[in-house]
Amino acid sequence: MKKPTIFITRKIPTKLLEPYSDLFDFKMWKKEDEPVPREVLEDEVKQVDGLLCVLSDQVDQSLLNQSNQLKIVANMAVGFDNIDIDYAKKMGVVVTNTPDVLSESTADLGFALMMATARRLNEAAQYIKNGQWKNWAPFLLAGTDIHHKTLGIVGMGRIGEAIARRAKGFGMNVLYHNRNRKREAEVKLQASYVQMEELLSQSDFVISVVPFTKETNKLFNKEAFEKMKESAVFVNISRGAVVDENALYYALKSGEIKAAGLDVFEQEPIKSDHPLLELENVVCLPHIGSATVQTRTEMIELCLKNIATVLEEKAPLTPVN
């Protein structure tokens, strides 16, 4: 009997596939750091039972229509806005994601980005590399304190809660806004639920951890940045499209807010001439929120477990639809 075939859209360590070698035939795109061309993906999806993809792969109606026997799309991410969930369900294709396993690592990165931005670490490192450090001065590269300041978390999911736990170690006052109030988190984390306007106006740091939806599209726009303190630091580790980047650029350039730390962008990868890269008060990272060896390995393993359970006609571990 022919084994089911799985196509993997990025090159991953083959040792992770070994536990499933008796169950499945694997086909894999040959490059880790380059996306599979659309025409290759369309050709491969015609003949596979499972697809292990990443966030930049568009699994839309057009692609799904190319499939003949596809049963599962395992997305190596928490978010799934790259997949037409409703159409997949209509076609009987299960979609899964990788929650939980990346929450702590992403929270680490979010907090590190907040600290690097507030304390101007990129600028300071470049200052030395440029040979500019000649003398000590009282306010040389002086940044912003983090301890005992107010942190506003927009989106109190698993990652938001993990960030709140870290904030308490710095003696921070934690505010949050979420679609649904989470009273258990308020007790556990000593976090205060507030409306969005109050969060923006009261927070010294605002961090976005919301999923991308119609409601959160351009959530951080001109009006939102106008409500923030001039001393505020904005951090985005959620999705690039929740921010109006033109409005953010203006807010940073004009001094409407102090600084920004960004791990995600509207269009990824961003080009080297992106306006935000011109600004010294911005720290930009290439979408590395969950990028630790341990976490990325666990994400792949969870994708493979989901594929195995679905193709064995069992319930998936982390279904989206």
mmCIF file of N, CA and C in Angstrom, residues 68-143:
data_model
loop_
_atom_site.group_PDB
_atom_site.id
_atom_site.type_symbol
_atom_site.label_atom_id
_atom_site.label_comp_id
_atom_site.label_asym_id
_atom_site.label_seq_id
_atom_site.Cartn_x
_atom_site.Cartn_y
_atom_site.Cartn_z
ATOM 1 N N ASN A 68 -5.747 17.482 -4.852
ATOM 2 C CA ASN A 68 -6.618 16.359 -5.185
ATOM 3 C C ASN A 68 -6.904 15.464 -3.994
ATOM 4 N N GLN A 69 -5.938 15.390 -3.075
ATOM 5 C CA GLN A 69 -6.092 14.458 -1.954
ATOM 6 C C GLN A 69 -5.604 15.058 -0.634
ATOM 7 N N LEU A 70 -5.430 16.383 -0.605
ATOM 8 C CA LEU A 70 -4.904 17.044 0.582
ATOM 9 C C LEU A 70 -5.875 16.904 1.755
ATOM 10 N N LYS A 71 -5.329 16.493 2.908
ATOM 11 C CA LYS A 71 -6.158 16.285 4.095
ATOM 12 C C LYS A 71 -5.791 17.218 5.244
ATOM 13 N N ILE A 72 -4.547 17.695 5.258
ATOM 14 C CA ILE A 72 -4.126 18.557 6.368
ATOM 15 C C ILE A 72 -3.082 19.571 5.920
ATOM 16 N N VAL A 73 -3.224 20.789 6.442
ATOM 17 C CA VAL A 73 -2.219 21.833 6.306
ATOM 18 C C VAL A 73 -1.733 22.155 7.718
ATOM 19 N N ALA A 74 -0.490 21.837 8.000
ATOM 20 C CA ALA A 74 0.101 22.102 9.314
ATOM 21 C C ALA A 74 0.962 23.357 9.200
ATOM 22 N N ASN A 75 0.497 24.435 9.831
ATOM 23 C CA ASN A 75 1.170 25.730 9.728
ATOM 24 C C ASN A 75 2.163 25.886 10.877
ATOM 25 N N MET A 76 3.417 26.143 10.531
ATOM 26 C CA MET A 76 4.460 26.280 11.551
ATOM 27 C C MET A 76 4.451 27.705 12.099
ATOM 28 N N ALA A 77 3.396 28.017 12.831
ATOM 29 C CA ALA A 77 3.192 29.351 13.405
ATOM 30 C C ALA A 77 1.968 29.303 14.302
ATOM 31 N N VAL A 78 1.846 30.298 15.160
ATOM 32 C CA VAL A 78 0.606 30.445 15.921
ATOM 33 C C VAL A 78 -0.463 31.075 15.034
ATOM 34 N N GLY A 79 -0.079 32.123 14.320
ATOM 35 C CA GLY A 79 -1.008 32.792 13.421
ATOM 36 C C GLY A 79 -1.310 31.933 12.205
ATOM 37 N N PHE A 80 -2.427 32.236 11.547
ATOM 38 C CA PHE A 80 -2.810 31.455 10.365
ATOM 39 C C PHE A 80 -3.517 32.338 9.338
ATOM 40 N N ASP A 81 -3.164 33.639 9.344
ATOM 41 C CA ASP A 81 -3.792 34.545 8.375
ATOM 42 C C ASP A 81 -3.274 34.317 6.960
ATOM 43 N N ASN A 82 -2.298 33.422 6.797
ATOM 44 C CA ASN A 82 -1.820 33.053 5.462
ATOM 45 C C ASN A 82 -2.656 31.947 4.831
ATOM 46 N N ILE A 83 -3.646 31.451 5.562
ATOM 47 C CA ILE A 83 -4.457 30.321 5.094
ATOM 48 C C ILE A 83 -5.926 30.722 5.028
ATOM 49 N N ASP A 84 -6.596 30.321 3.958
ATOM 50 C CA ASP A 84 -8.039 30.546 3.841
ATOM 51 C C ASP A 84 -8.735 29.452 4.653
ATOM 52 N N ILE A 85 -8.947 29.748 5.917
ATOM 53 C CA ILE A 85 -9.462 28.757 6.861
ATOM 54 C C ILE A 85 -10.855 28.264 6.455
ATOM 55 N N ASP A 86 -11.716 29.171 6.101
ATOM 56 C CA ASP A 86 -13.094 28.802 5.761
ATOM 57 C C ASP A 86 -13.146 27.909 4.530
ATOM 58 N N TYR A 87 -12.341 28.251 3.527
ATOM 59 C CA TYR A 87 -12.371 27.452 2.302
ATOM 60 C C TYR A 87 -11.751 26.077 2.541
ATOM 61 N N ALA A 88 -10.712 26.026 3.372
ATOM 62 C CA ALA A 88 -10.106 24.738 3.710
ATOM 63 C C ALA A 88 -11.136 23.841 4.396
ATOM 64 N N LYS A 89 -11.892 24.420 5.319
ATOM 65 C CA LYS A 89 -12.918 23.645 6.017
ATOM 66 C C LYS A 89 -13.969 23.143 5.031
ATOM 67 N N LYS A 90 -14.355 24.001 4.101
ATOM 68 C CA LYS A 90 -15.340 23.633 3.079
ATOM 69 C C LYS A 90 -14.851 22.446 2.253
ATOM 70 N N MET A 91 -13.539 22.391 2.026
ATOM 71 C CA MET A 91 -12.949 21.308 1.236
ATOM 72 C C MET A 91 -12.605 20.085 2.084
ATOM 73 N N GLY A 92 -12.852 20.171 3.397
ATOM 74 C CA GLY A 92 -12.543 19.053 4.269
ATOM 75 C C GLY A 92 -11.079 18.930 4.617
ATOM 76 N N VAL A 93 -10.342 20.038 4.497
ATOM 77 C CA VAL A 93 -8.915 20.044 4.823
ATOM 78 C C VAL A 93 -8.731 20.598 6.235
ATOM 79 N N VAL A 94 -8.106 19.827 7.103
ATOM 80 C CA VAL A 94 -7.835 20.257 8.470
ATOM 81 C C VAL A 94 -6.649 21.226 8.465
ATOM 82 N N VAL A 95 -6.764 22.302 9.237
ATOM 83 C CA VAL A 95 -5.666 23.248 9.402
ATOM 84 C C VAL A 95 -5.244 23.252 10.872
ATOM 85 N N THR A 96 -3.940 23.151 11.112
ATOM 86 C CA THR A 96 -3.436 23.190 12.489
ATOM 87 C C THR A 96 -2.359 24.266 12.606
ATOM 88 N N ASN A 97 -2.093 24.680 13.834
ATOM 89 C CA ASN A 97 -1.032 25.660 14.099
ATOM 90 C C ASN A 97 -0.165 25.172 15.249
ATOM 91 N N THR A 98 0.717 26.043 15.740
ATOM 92 C CA THR A 98 1.650 25.616 16.793
ATOM 93 C C THR A 98 1.597 26.554 17.999
ATOM 94 N N PRO A 99 0.484 26.594 18.716
ATOM 95 C CA PRO A 99 0.412 27.441 19.914
ATOM 96 C C PRO A 99 1.211 26.825 21.060
ATOM 97 N N ASP A 100 1.310 27.563 22.151
ATOM 98 C CA ASP A 100 1.938 27.097 23.394
ATOM 99 C C ASP A 100 3.450 26.924 23.296
ATOM 100 N N VAL A 101 3.928 26.142 22.323
ATOM 101 C CA VAL A 101 5.352 25.795 22.312
ATOM 102 C C VAL A 101 6.258 26.998 22.083
ATOM 103 N N LEU A 102 5.716 28.069 21.520
ATOM 104 C CA LEU A 102 6.567 29.231 21.247
ATOM 105 C C LEU A 102 6.274 30.437 22.142
ATOM 106 N N SER A 103 5.329 30.301 23.042
ATOM 107 C CA SER A 103 4.899 31.456 23.845
ATOM 108 C C SER A 103 6.030 32.057 24.667
ATOM 109 N N GLU A 104 6.770 31.213 25.376
ATOM 110 C CA GLU A 104 7.810 31.723 26.261
ATOM 111 C C GLU A 104 8.964 32.336 25.470
ATOM 112 N N SER A 105 9.366 31.684 24.387
ATOM 113 C CA SER A 105 10.473 32.218 23.578
ATOM 114 C C SER A 105 10.093 33.542 22.935
ATOM 115 N N THR A 106 8.852 33.647 22.466
ATOM 116 C CA THR A 106 8.401 34.891 21.848
ATOM 117 C C THR A 106 8.303 36.002 22.883
ATOM 118 N N ALA A 107 7.866 35.652 24.086
ATOM 119 C CA ALA A 107 7.811 36.640 25.162
ATOM 120 C C ALA A 107 9.217 37.112 25.530
ATOM 121 N N ASP A 108 10.183 36.190 25.552
ATOM 122 C CA ASP A 108 11.581 36.571 25.787
ATOM 123 C C ASP A 108 12.022 37.614 24.770
ATOM 124 N N LEU A 109 11.731 37.324 23.490
ATOM 125 C CA LEU A 109 12.151 38.228 22.418
ATOM 126 C C LEU A 109 11.450 39.573 22.544
ATOM 127 N N GLY A 110 10.148 39.547 22.861
ATOM 128 C CA GLY A 110 9.402 40.794 23.011
ATOM 129 C C GLY A 110 9.968 41.667 24.108
ATOM 130 N N PHE A 111 10.318 41.034 25.226
ATOM 131 C CA PHE A 111 10.882 41.799 26.336
ATOM 132 C C PHE A 111 12.285 42.281 26.004
ATOM 133 N N ALA A 112 13.049 41.444 25.319
ATOM 134 C CA ALA A 112 14.398 41.852 24.907
ATOM 135 C C ALA A 112 14.339 43.024 23.936
ATOM 136 N N LEU A 113 13.383 42.995 23.027
ATOM 137 C CA LEU A 113 13.224 44.081 22.063
ATOM 138 C C LEU A 113 12.824 45.369 22.760
ATOM 139 N N MET A 114 11.953 45.252 23.750
ATOM 140 C CA MET A 114 11.554 46.417 24.529
ATOM 141 C C MET A 114 12.759 47.016 25.259
ATOM 142 N N MET A 115 13.586 46.167 25.837
ATOM 143 C CA MET A 115 14.752 46.638 26.576
ATOM 144 C C MET A 115 15.801 47.236 25.640
ATOM 145 N N ALA A 116 16.034 46.565 24.502
ATOM 146 C CA ALA A 116 17.019 47.072 23.550
ATOM 147 C C ALA A 116 16.622 48.435 23.014
ATOM 148 N N THR A 117 15.331 48.607 22.782
ATOM 149 C CA THR A 117 14.839 49.887 22.264
ATOM 150 C C THR A 117 14.932 50.970 23.334
ATOM 151 N N ALA A 118 14.463 50.653 24.539
ATOM 152 C CA ALA A 118 14.455 51.644 25.614
ATOM 153 C C ALA A 118 15.862 52.091 25.995
ATOM 154 N N ARG A 119 16.789 51.148 26.029
ATOM 155 C CA ARG A 119 18.153 51.462 26.467
ATOM 156 C C ARG A 119 19.107 51.737 25.301
ATOM 157 N N ARG A 120 18.565 51.829 24.095
ATOM 158 C CA ARG A 120 19.318 52.245 22.900
ATOM 159 C C ARG A 120 20.532 51.353 22.653
ATOM 160 N N LEU A 121 20.352 50.054 22.799
ATOM 161 C CA LEU A 121 21.476 49.126 22.701
ATOM 162 C C LEU A 121 22.074 49.067 21.296
ATOM 163 N N ASN A 122 21.224 49.077 20.278
ATOM 164 C CA ASN A 122 21.754 49.063 18.907
ATOM 165 C C ASN A 122 22.617 50.289 18.629
ATOM 166 N N GLU A 123 22.111 51.440 19.048
ATOM 167 C CA GLU A 123 22.857 52.687 18.850
ATOM 168 C C GLU A 123 24.193 52.637 19.588
ATOM 169 N N ALA A 124 24.161 52.108 20.814
ATOM 170 C CA ALA A 124 25.369 52.066 21.634
ATOM 171 C C ALA A 124 26.414 51.134 21.027
ATOM 172 N N ALA A 125 25.958 49.964 20.535
ATOM 173 C CA ALA A 125 26.889 49.021 19.913
ATOM 174 C C ALA A 125 27.508 49.628 18.649
ATOM 175 N N GLN A 126 26.683 50.318 17.859
ATOM 176 C CA GLN A 126 27.175 50.931 16.633
ATOM 177 C C GLN A 126 28.123 52.094 16.940
ATOM 178 N N TYR A 127 27.861 52.781 18.037
ATOM 179 C CA TYR A 127 28.681 53.911 18.478
ATOM 180 C C TYR A 127 30.130 53.474 18.677
ATOM 181 N N ILE A 128 30.289 52.299 19.306
ATOM 182 C CA ILE A 128 31.638 51.761 19.516
ATOM 183 C C ILE A 128 32.250 51.308 18.199
ATOM 184 N N LYS A 129 31.454 50.598 17.378
ATOM 185 C CA LYS A 129 31.967 50.092 16.097
ATOM 186 C C LYS A 129 32.439 51.233 15.192
ATOM 187 N N ASN A 130 31.762 52.386 15.305
ATOM 188 C CA ASN A 130 32.117 53.542 14.482
ATOM 189 C C ASN A 130 33.312 54.322 15.028
ATOM 190 N N GLY A 131 33.849 53.887 16.175
ATOM 191 C CA GLY A 131 34.975 54.575 16.777
ATOM 192 C C GLY A 131 34.614 55.925 17.376
ATOM 193 N N GLN A 132 33.362 56.088 17.781
ATOM 194 C CA GLN A 132 32.908 57.381 18.293
ATOM 195 C C GLN A 132 33.111 57.538 19.798
ATOM 196 N N TRP A 133 33.363 56.431 20.508
ATOM 197 C CA TRP A 133 33.453 56.509 21.964
ATOM 198 C C TRP A 133 34.837 57.037 22.364
ATOM 199 N N LYS A 134 34.877 58.312 22.691
ATOM 200 C CA LYS A 134 36.129 58.974 23.071
ATOM 201 C C LYS A 134 36.186 59.276 24.573
ATOM 202 N N ASN A 135 35.030 59.633 25.128
ATOM 203 C CA ASN A 135 34.978 60.022 26.539
ATOM 204 C C ASN A 135 33.652 59.615 27.142
ATOM 205 N N TRP A 136 33.642 59.543 28.470
ATOM 206 C CA TRP A 136 32.396 59.304 29.198
ATOM 207 C C TRP A 136 31.679 60.636 29.362
ATOM 208 N N ALA A 137 30.354 60.629 29.260
ATOM 209 C CA ALA A 137 29.580 61.859 29.449
ATOM 210 C C ALA A 137 28.310 61.515 30.222
ATOM 211 N N PRO A 138 27.809 62.430 31.046
ATOM 212 C CA PRO A 138 26.669 62.128 31.912
ATOM 213 C C PRO A 138 25.436 61.596 31.184
ATOM 214 N N PHE A 139 25.154 62.118 29.994
ATOM 215 C CA PHE A 139 23.954 61.680 29.290
ATOM 216 C C PHE A 139 24.273 61.022 27.948
ATOM 217 N N LEU A 140 25.469 60.440 27.859
ATOM 218 C CA LEU A 140 25.855 59.734 26.646
ATOM 219 C C LEU A 140 24.929 58.538 26.409
ATOM 220 N N LEU A 141 24.196 58.545 25.288
ATOM 221 C CA LEU A 141 23.280 57.474 24.897
ATOM 222 C C LEU A 141 22.313 57.097 26.022
ATOM 223 N N ALA A 142 21.893 58.110 26.772
ATOM 224 C CA ALA A 142 20.955 57.864 27.873
ATOM 225 C C ALA A 142 19.606 57.417 27.317
ATOM 226 N N GLY A 143 19.095 56.353 27.869
ATOM 227 C CA GLY A 143 17.826 55.797 27.401
ATOM 228 C C GLY A 143 16.706 55.997 28.401
#
